[in-house]
Coordinates of C-alpha atoms and ligand atoms in Angstrom, one line a residue:
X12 CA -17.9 21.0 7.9
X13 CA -17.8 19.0 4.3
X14 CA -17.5 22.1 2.4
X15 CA -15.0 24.1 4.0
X16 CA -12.3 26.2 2.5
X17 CA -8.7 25.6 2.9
X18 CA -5.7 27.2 3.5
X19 CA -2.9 26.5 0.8
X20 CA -1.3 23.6 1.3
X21 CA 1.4 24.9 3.7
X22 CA 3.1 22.2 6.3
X23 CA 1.3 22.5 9.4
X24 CA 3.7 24.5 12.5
X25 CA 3.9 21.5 14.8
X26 CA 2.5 23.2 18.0
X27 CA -0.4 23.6 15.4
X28 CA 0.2 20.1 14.6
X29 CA -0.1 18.8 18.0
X30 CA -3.1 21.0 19.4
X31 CA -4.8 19.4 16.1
X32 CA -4.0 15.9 17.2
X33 CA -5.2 16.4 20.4
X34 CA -8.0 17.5 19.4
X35 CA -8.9 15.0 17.2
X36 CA -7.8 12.6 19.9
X37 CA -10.6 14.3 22.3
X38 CA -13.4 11.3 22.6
X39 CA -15.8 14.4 22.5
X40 CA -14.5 15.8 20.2
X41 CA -18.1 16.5 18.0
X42 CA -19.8 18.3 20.9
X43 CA -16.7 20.6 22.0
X44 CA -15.9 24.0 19.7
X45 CA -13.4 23.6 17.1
X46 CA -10.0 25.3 17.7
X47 CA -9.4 28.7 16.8
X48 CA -8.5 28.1 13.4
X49 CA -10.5 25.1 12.1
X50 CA -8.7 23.1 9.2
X51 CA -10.4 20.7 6.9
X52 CA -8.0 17.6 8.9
X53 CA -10.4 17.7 11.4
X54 CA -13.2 16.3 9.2
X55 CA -11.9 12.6 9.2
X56 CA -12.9 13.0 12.7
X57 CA -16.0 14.6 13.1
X58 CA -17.4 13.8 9.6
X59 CA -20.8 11.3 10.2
X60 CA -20.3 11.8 14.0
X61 CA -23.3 10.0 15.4
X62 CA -24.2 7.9 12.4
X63 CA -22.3 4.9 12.9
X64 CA -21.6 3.4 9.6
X65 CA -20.7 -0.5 9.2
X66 CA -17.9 -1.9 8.3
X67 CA -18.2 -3.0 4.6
X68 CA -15.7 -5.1 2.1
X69 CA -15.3 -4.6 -1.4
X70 CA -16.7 -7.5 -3.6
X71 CA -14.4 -10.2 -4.8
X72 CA -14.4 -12.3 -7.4
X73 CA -12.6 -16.0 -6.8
X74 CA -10.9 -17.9 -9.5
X75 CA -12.5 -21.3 -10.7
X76 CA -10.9 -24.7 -12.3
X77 CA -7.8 -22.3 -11.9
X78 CA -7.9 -19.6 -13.5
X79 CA -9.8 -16.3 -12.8
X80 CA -11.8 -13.6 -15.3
X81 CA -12.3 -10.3 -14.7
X82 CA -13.0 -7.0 -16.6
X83 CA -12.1 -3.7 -15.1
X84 CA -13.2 -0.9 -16.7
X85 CA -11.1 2.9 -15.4
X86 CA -14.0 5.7 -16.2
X87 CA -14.6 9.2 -15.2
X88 CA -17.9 8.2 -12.5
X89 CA -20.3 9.0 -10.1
X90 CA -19.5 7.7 -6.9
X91 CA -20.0 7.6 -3.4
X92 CA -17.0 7.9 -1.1
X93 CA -16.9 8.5 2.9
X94 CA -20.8 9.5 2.6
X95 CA -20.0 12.6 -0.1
X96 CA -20.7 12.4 -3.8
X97 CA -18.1 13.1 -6.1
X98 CA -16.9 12.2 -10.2
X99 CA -13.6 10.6 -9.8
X100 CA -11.4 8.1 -11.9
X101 CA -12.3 4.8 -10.9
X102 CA -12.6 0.8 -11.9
X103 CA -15.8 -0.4 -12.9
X104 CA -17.7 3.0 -11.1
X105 CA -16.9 2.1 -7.6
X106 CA -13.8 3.5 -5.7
X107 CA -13.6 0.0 -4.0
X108 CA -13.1 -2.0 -7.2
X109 CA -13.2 -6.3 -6.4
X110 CA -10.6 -8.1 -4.4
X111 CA -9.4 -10.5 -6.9
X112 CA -8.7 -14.1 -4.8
X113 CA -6.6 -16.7 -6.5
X114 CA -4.7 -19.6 -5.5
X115 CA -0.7 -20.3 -6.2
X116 CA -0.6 -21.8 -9.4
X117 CA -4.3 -20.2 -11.2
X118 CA -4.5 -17.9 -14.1
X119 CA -5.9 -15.0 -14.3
X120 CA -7.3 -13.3 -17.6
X121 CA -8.3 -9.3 -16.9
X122 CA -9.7 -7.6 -19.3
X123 CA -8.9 -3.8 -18.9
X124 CA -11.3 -1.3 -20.9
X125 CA -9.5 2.3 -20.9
X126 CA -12.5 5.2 -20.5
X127 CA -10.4 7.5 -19.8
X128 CA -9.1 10.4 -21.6
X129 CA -5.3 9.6 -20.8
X130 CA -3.6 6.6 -20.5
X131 CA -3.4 4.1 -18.0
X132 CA -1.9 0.3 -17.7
X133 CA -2.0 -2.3 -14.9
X134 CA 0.4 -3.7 -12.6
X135 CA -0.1 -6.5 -9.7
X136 CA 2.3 -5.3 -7.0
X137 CA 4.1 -7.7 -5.7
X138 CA 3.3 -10.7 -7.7
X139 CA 6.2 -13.0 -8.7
X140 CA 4.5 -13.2 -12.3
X141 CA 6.2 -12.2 -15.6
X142 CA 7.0 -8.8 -16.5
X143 CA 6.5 -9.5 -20.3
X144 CA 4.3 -9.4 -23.1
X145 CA 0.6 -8.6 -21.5
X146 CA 1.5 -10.1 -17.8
X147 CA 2.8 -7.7 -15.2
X148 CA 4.6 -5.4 -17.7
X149 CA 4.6 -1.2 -16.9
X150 CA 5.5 -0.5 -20.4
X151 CA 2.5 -2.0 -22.0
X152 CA 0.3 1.7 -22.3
X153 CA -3.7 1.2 -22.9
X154 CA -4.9 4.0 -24.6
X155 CA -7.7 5.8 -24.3
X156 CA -10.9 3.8 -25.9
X157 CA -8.5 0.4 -25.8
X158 CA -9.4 -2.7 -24.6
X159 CA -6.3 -4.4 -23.1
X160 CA -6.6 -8.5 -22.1
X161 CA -3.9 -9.3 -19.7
X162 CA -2.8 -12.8 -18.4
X163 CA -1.1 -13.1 -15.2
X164 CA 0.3 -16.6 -14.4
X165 CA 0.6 -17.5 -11.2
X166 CA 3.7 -19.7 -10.0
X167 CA 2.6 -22.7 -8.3
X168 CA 5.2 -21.6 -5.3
X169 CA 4.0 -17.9 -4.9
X170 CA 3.5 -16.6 -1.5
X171 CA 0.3 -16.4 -0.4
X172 CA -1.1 -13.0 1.6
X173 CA -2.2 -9.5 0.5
X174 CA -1.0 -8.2 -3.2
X175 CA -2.7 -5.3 -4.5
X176 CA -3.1 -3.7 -8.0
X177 CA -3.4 -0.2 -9.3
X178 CA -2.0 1.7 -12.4
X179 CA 1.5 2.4 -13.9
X180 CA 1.7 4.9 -15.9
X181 CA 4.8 7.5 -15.9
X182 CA 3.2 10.8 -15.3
X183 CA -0.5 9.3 -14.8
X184 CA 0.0 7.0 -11.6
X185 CA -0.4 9.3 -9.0
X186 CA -3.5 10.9 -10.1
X187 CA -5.3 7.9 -11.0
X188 CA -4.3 6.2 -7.7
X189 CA -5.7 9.4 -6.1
X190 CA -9.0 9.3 -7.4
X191 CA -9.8 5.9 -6.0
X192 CA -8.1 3.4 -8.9
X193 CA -6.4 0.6 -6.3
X194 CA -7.4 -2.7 -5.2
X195 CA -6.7 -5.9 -3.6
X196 CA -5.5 -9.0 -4.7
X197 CA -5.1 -12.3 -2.8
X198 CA -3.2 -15.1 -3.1
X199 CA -4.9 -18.2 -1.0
X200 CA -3.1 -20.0 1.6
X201 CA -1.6 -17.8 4.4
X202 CA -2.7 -19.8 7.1
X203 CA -3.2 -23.1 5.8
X204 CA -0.4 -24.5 7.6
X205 CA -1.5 -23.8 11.1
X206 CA -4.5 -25.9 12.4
X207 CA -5.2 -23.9 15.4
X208 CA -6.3 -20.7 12.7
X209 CA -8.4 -22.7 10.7
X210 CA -11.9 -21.1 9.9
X211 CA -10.6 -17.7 11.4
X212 CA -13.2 -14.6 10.4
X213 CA -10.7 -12.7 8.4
X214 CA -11.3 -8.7 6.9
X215 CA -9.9 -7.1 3.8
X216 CA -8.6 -3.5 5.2
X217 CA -7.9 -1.1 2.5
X218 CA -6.4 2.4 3.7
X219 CA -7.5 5.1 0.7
X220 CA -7.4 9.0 1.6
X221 CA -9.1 11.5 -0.3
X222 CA -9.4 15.2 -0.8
X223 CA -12.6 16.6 -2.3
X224 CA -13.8 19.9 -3.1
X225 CA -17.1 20.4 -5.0
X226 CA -17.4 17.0 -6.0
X227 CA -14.1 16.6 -7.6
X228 CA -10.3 15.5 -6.2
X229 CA -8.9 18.9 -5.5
X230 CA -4.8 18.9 -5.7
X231 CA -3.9 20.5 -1.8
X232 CA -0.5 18.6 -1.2
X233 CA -0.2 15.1 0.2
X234 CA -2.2 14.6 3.8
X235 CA -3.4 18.1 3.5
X236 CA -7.6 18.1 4.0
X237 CA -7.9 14.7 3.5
X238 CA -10.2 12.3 4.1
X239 CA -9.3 9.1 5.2
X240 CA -11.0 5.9 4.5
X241 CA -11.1 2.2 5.1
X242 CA -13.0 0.1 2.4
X243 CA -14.5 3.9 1.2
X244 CA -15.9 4.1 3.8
X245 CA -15.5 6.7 6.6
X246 CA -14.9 5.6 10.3
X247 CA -16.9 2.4 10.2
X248 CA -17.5 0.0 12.9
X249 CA -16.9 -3.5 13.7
X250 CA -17.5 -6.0 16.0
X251 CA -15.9 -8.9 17.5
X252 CA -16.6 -11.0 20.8
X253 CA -14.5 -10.9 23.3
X254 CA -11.8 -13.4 22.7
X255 CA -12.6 -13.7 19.2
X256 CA -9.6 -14.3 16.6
X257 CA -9.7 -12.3 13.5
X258 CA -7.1 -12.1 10.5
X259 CA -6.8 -8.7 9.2
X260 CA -5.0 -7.9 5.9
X261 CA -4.2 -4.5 6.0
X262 CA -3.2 -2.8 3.0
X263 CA -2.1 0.9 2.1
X264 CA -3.6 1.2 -1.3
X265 CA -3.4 5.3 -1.4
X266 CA -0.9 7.1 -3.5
X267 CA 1.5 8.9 -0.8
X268 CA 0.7 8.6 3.0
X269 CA 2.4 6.4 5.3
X270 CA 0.5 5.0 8.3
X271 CA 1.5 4.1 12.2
X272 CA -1.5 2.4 13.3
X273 CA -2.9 1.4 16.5
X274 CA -6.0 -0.5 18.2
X275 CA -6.8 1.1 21.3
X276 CA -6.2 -1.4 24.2
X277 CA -5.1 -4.5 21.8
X278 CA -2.2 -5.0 20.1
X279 CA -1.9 -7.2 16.5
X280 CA 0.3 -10.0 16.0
X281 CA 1.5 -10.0 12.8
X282 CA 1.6 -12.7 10.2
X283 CA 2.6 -11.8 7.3
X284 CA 4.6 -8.6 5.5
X285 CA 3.9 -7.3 1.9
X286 CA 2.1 -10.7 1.1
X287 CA 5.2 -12.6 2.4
X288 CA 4.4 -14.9 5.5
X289 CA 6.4 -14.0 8.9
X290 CA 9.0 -16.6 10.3
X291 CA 6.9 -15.8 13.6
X292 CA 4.1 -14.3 15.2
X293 CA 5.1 -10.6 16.0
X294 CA 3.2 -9.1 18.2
X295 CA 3.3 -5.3 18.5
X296 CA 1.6 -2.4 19.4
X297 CA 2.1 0.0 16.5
X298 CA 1.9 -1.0 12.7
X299 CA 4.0 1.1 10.6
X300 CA 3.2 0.8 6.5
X301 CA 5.0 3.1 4.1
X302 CA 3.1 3.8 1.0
X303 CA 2.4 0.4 -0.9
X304 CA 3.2 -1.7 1.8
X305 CA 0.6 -4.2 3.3
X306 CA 0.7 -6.1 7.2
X307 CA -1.4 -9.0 7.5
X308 CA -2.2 -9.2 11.0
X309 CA -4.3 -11.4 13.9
X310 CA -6.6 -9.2 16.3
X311 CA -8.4 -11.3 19.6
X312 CA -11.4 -9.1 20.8
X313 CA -10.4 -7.5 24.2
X314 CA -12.6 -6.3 27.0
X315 CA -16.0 -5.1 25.7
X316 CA -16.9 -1.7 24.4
X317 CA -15.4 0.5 21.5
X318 CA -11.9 0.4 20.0
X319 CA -10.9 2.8 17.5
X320 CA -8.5 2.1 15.0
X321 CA -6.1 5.1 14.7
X322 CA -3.3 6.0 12.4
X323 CA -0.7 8.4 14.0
X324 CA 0.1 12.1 12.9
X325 CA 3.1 11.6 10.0
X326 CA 5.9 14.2 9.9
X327 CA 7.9 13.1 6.7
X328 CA 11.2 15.4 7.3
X329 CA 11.9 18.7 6.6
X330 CA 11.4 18.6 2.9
X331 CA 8.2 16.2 3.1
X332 CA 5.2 16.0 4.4
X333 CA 3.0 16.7 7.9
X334 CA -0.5 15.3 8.8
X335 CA -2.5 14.6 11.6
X336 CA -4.3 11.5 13.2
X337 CA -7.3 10.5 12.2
X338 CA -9.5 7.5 13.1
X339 CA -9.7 5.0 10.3
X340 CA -12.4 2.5 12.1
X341 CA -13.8 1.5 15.0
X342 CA -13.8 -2.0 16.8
X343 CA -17.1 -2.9 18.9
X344 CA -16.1 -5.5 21.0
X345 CA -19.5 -6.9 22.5
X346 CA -21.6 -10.2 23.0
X347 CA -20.5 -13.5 24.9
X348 CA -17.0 -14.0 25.1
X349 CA -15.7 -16.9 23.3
X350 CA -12.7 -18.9 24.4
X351 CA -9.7 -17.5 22.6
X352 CA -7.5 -19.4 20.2
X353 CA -4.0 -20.4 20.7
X354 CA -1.9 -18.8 18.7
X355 CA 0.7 -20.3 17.0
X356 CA 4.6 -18.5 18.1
X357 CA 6.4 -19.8 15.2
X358 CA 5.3 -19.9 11.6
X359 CA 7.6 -21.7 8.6
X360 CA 10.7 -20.7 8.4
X361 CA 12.4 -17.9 6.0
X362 CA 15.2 -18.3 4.1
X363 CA 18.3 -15.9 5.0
X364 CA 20.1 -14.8 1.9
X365 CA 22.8 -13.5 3.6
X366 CA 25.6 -16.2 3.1
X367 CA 24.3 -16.1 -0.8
X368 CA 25.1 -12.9 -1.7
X369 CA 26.7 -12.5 -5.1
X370 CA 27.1 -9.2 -6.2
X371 CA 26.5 -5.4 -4.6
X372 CA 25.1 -2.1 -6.1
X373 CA 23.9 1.0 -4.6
X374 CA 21.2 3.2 -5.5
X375 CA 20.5 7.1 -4.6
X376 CA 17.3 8.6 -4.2
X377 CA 17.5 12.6 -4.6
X378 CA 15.4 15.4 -4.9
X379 CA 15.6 18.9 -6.5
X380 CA 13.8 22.0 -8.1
X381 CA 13.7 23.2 -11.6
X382 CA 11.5 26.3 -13.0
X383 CA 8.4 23.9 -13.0
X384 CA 8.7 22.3 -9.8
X385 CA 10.0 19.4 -7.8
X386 CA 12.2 16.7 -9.5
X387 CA 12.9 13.3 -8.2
X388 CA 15.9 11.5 -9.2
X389 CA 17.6 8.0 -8.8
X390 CA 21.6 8.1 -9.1
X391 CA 20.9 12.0 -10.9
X392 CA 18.9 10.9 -13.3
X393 CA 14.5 11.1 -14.0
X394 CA 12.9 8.0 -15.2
X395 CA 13.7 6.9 -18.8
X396 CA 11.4 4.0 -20.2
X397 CA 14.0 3.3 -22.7
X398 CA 16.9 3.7 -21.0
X399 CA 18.3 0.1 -19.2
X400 CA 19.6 1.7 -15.8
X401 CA 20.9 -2.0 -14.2
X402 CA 21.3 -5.5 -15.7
X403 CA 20.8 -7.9 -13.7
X404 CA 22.1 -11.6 -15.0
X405 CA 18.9 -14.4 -13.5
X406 CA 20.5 -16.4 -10.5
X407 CA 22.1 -13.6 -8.8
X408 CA 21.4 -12.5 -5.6
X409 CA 22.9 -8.9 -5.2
X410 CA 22.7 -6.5 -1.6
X411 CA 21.6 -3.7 -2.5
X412 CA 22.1 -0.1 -0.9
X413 CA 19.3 2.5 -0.8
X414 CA 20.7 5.7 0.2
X415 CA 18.2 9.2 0.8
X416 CA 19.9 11.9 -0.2
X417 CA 17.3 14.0 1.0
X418 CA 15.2 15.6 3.4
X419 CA 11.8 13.8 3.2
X420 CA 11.4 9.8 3.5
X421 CA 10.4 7.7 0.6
X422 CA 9.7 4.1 0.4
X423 CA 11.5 1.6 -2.0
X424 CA 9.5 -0.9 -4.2
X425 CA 10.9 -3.4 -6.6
X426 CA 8.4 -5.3 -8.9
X427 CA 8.3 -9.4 -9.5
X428 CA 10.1 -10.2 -6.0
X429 CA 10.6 -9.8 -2.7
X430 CA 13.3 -8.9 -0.5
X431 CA 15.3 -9.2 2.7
X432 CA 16.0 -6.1 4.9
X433 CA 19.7 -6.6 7.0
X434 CA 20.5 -3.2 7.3
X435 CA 19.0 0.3 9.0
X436 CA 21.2 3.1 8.9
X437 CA 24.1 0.6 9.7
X438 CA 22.1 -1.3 12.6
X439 CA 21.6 -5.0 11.1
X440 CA 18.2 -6.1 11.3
X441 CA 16.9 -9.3 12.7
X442 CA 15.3 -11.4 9.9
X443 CA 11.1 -12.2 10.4
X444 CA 10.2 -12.0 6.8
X445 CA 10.8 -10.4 3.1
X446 CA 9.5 -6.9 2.3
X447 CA 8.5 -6.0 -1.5
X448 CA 7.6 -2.1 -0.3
X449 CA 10.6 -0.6 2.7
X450 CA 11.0 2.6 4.1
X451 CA 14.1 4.5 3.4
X452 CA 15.0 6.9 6.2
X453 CA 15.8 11.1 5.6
X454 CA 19.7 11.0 4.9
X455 CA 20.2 7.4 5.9
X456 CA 20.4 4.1 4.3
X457 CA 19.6 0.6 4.0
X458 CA 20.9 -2.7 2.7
X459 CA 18.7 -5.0 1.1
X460 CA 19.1 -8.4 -0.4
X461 CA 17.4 -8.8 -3.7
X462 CA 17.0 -12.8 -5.0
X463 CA 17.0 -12.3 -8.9
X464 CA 16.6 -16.5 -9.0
X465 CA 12.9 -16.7 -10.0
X466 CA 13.1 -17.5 -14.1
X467 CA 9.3 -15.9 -14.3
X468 CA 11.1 -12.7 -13.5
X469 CA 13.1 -12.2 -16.6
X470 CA 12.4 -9.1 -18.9
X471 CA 12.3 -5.6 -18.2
X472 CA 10.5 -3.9 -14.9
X473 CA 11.2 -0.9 -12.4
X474 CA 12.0 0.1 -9.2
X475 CA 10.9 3.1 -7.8
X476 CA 9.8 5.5 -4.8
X477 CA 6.2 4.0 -4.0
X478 CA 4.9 7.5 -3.0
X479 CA 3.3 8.0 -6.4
X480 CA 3.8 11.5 -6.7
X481 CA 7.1 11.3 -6.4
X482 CA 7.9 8.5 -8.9
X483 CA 5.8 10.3 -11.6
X484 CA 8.2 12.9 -11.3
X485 CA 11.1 10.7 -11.9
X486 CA 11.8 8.7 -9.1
X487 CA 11.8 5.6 -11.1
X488 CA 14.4 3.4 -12.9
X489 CA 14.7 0.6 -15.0
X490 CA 15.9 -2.7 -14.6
X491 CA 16.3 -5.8 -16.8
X492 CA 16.8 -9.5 -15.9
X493 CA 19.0 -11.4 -18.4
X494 CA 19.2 -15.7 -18.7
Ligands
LIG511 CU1 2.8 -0.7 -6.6 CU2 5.7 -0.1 -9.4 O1 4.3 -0.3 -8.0
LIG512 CU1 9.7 9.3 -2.6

């Protein structure tokens, strides 16, 4: 099953598609026959059928007297991944590198040895920290055999929630995110404010998929014979009492794949967005998380016996990207019920920047194909480190409109802020809480409200399509924030 050969990475028919999903979606699925044509997808469902494995976090490492020290070092290792061996690009030879937790207002000092034998960098995604000097700035390269000491300064204001951290650099981002180099980073604080939450058992989530052949990250397209992963690890299980209250921050941490999950019989209630806290509790029974994108969410253990935690088959559009379910985890609701908390309806409330609006722009995200492949463009043009595509003067607030001009979805990320979403393909949106990572829909648009009133934010810094392999072909742009 591990080692099975692949077709080339040619979308999947959708009657294919479906039987697949169904399949997959068969609770017996180990003891029945594959389908005719058996494709690596499958594995993620069968793979360690029977061999239950628990759920695990990644370390973490807290800051103290404010301020937190770390050293990452990205090497060439051996690791373990999903139960399989395999040499990949990783930080500090583990392919779930430590959760760094600090609170609004701490320092952190990271040390960043560079192994490698290519370039690499570091960015905290979604931090409202400085894009400057050796704080949160993409342009700052670390060779191969450097040693880079960054400092991130927290604002005593930030956000609290989920933030995550992986590299930035043009050309390498995508592969290095691939082969495992991503993790988490949280701010303190989410639900301080709510008495009824305190002490609540919470779980890091990170959603990583990877595709292996012969011990190495084979190139098959995005989604194709992947395997997917929470915390590295394949499919594992955990458990809950019935009734029990659980925060889970969920964060998509992979290079390219979008994910619609569900619990089986439960449904989250969602707290916080992108590492910005919700104006409510939003419950719902599908999470949706573009590349990038994180949902903080609470879960209260059901009736008693085995959830699993699925993500939904993806169809991109006709010019993207197709791939099946898969089971990411399983919850094991079992023991003596407890009485369940109350949860709290409304949260703190979010400003509307709608009535500050100050200035508009509108950005185009297009595709097309030259002699050595796919190229990615915003408003025409590939990524230019040293070009300045929009200035930006500090105090405005501008609405922004993302258009796709093509056939395929791709998600919009800005760096050092986040946003407010009024607008879907014309259909104004009801506001619950900023983004930092949105989904931009094939041949639609959106309108956004960007708040460039944060002083930490001025310098140089990016926006970009967060599916990696598509900004390291060019779907990336610059941006600089004046006084
Ligand atoms: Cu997580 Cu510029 O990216
Ligand atoms: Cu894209």
């Amino acid at each position: 099953m591990i080692h099975q050969r692949h077709a080339t990475p040619v979308p999947l028919p959708a009657a294919l598609t479906a039987a697949l999903v169904a399949w997959a979606l068969a609770p017996s699925a180990a003891t029945h026959a594959p389908p005719a044509r058996p494709l690596a997808e499958n594995r993620t469902a069968t793979f360690g059928a029977g061999l239950p494995t628990a759920f695990r976090e990644p370390p973490s490492v807290s800051s103290r007297g404010g301020v937190l020290q770390a050293t990452l070092t990205a090497a060439r290792s051996s690791i373990t991944v999903g139960g399989q061996r395999a040499v990949t690009e990783v930080y500090n030879g583990s392919y779930s590198p430590p959760t760094l937790r600090v609170h609004p207002g701490d320092l952190i000092r990271l040390r960043l040895i560079n192994r490698l034998d290519e370039p690499t960098n570091f960015h905290t995604h979604g931090l409202h920290v400085s894009p400057a000097g050796n704080s949160d700035n993409p342009f700052l390269p670390v060779q191969p055999g450097q040693t880079q000491e960054f400092e991130f300064r927290i604002p005593a204001n930030h956000p609290a929630g989920l933030f995550w951290y992986h590299p930035h650099a043009h050309h390498f981002s995508n592969e290095q995110v691939r082969n495992g180099m991503s993790g988490a980073l949280i701010v303190e604080g989410l639900l301080d404010s709510f008495p009824t939450l305190r002490g609540l058992k919470e779980r890091v989530l990170l959603l990583k998929d990877i595709q292996l052949e012969h011990g190495h990250i084979a190139d098959r397209g995005i989604g194709v014979g992947t395997t997917r992963t929470v915390n590295g690890l394949v499919n594992p299980t955990l458990a809950l009492r019935p009734g029990e209250t659980e925060l889970w921050r969920i964060g998509n941490v992979g290079a390219n794949l979008y994910y619609r999950l569900r619990l089986d019989g439960h449904r989250f209630y969602q707290v916080a967005r992108d590492g910005n806290r919700l104006a409510r509790l939003v419950p719902t029974d599908e999470l949706f998380i573009p590349p990038g994108g994180r949902i903080e969410v609470l879960v209260q253990g059901g009736a008693r016996g085995m959830h699993p935690l699925r993500t939904l088959a993806m169809n991109t559009g006709p010019a993207g990207n197709q791939y099946p379910a898969a089971v990411l985890a399983t919850m094991r609701v079992e023991g003596e019920a407890v009485t369940p908390r109350t949860l709290p309806t409304t949260l703190l409330p979010v400003k509307d920047l709608r009535s500050k609006v100050t200035g508009h722009r509108t950005v185009v995200f297009s595709e097309g194909e030259t002699q050595d492949g796919d190229v990615f463009f915003i408003d025409g043009k590939t990524f230019d480190p040293n070009r300045v595509d929009t200035r930006v003067r500090l105090g405005a607030v501008e609405e922004w409109t993302i258009r796709n001009e093509s056939d395929e979805l791709h998600d919009f990320h800005i760096h050092q802020t986040g946003f407010q979403l009024v607008e879907v393909n014309g259909t104004p949106q009801p506001l619950d809480g900023y983004y930092d990572t949105v989904n931009v829909p094939v041949r639609g648009e959106i309108k956004i409200i960007i708040p460039f009133t944060d002083p930490v934010m001025v310098g140089k810094f990016v926006y970009h399509c967060h599916l990696l392999s598509h900004e390291d072909k060019g779907m990336m742009a610059t941006i600089e924030v004046v006084p």
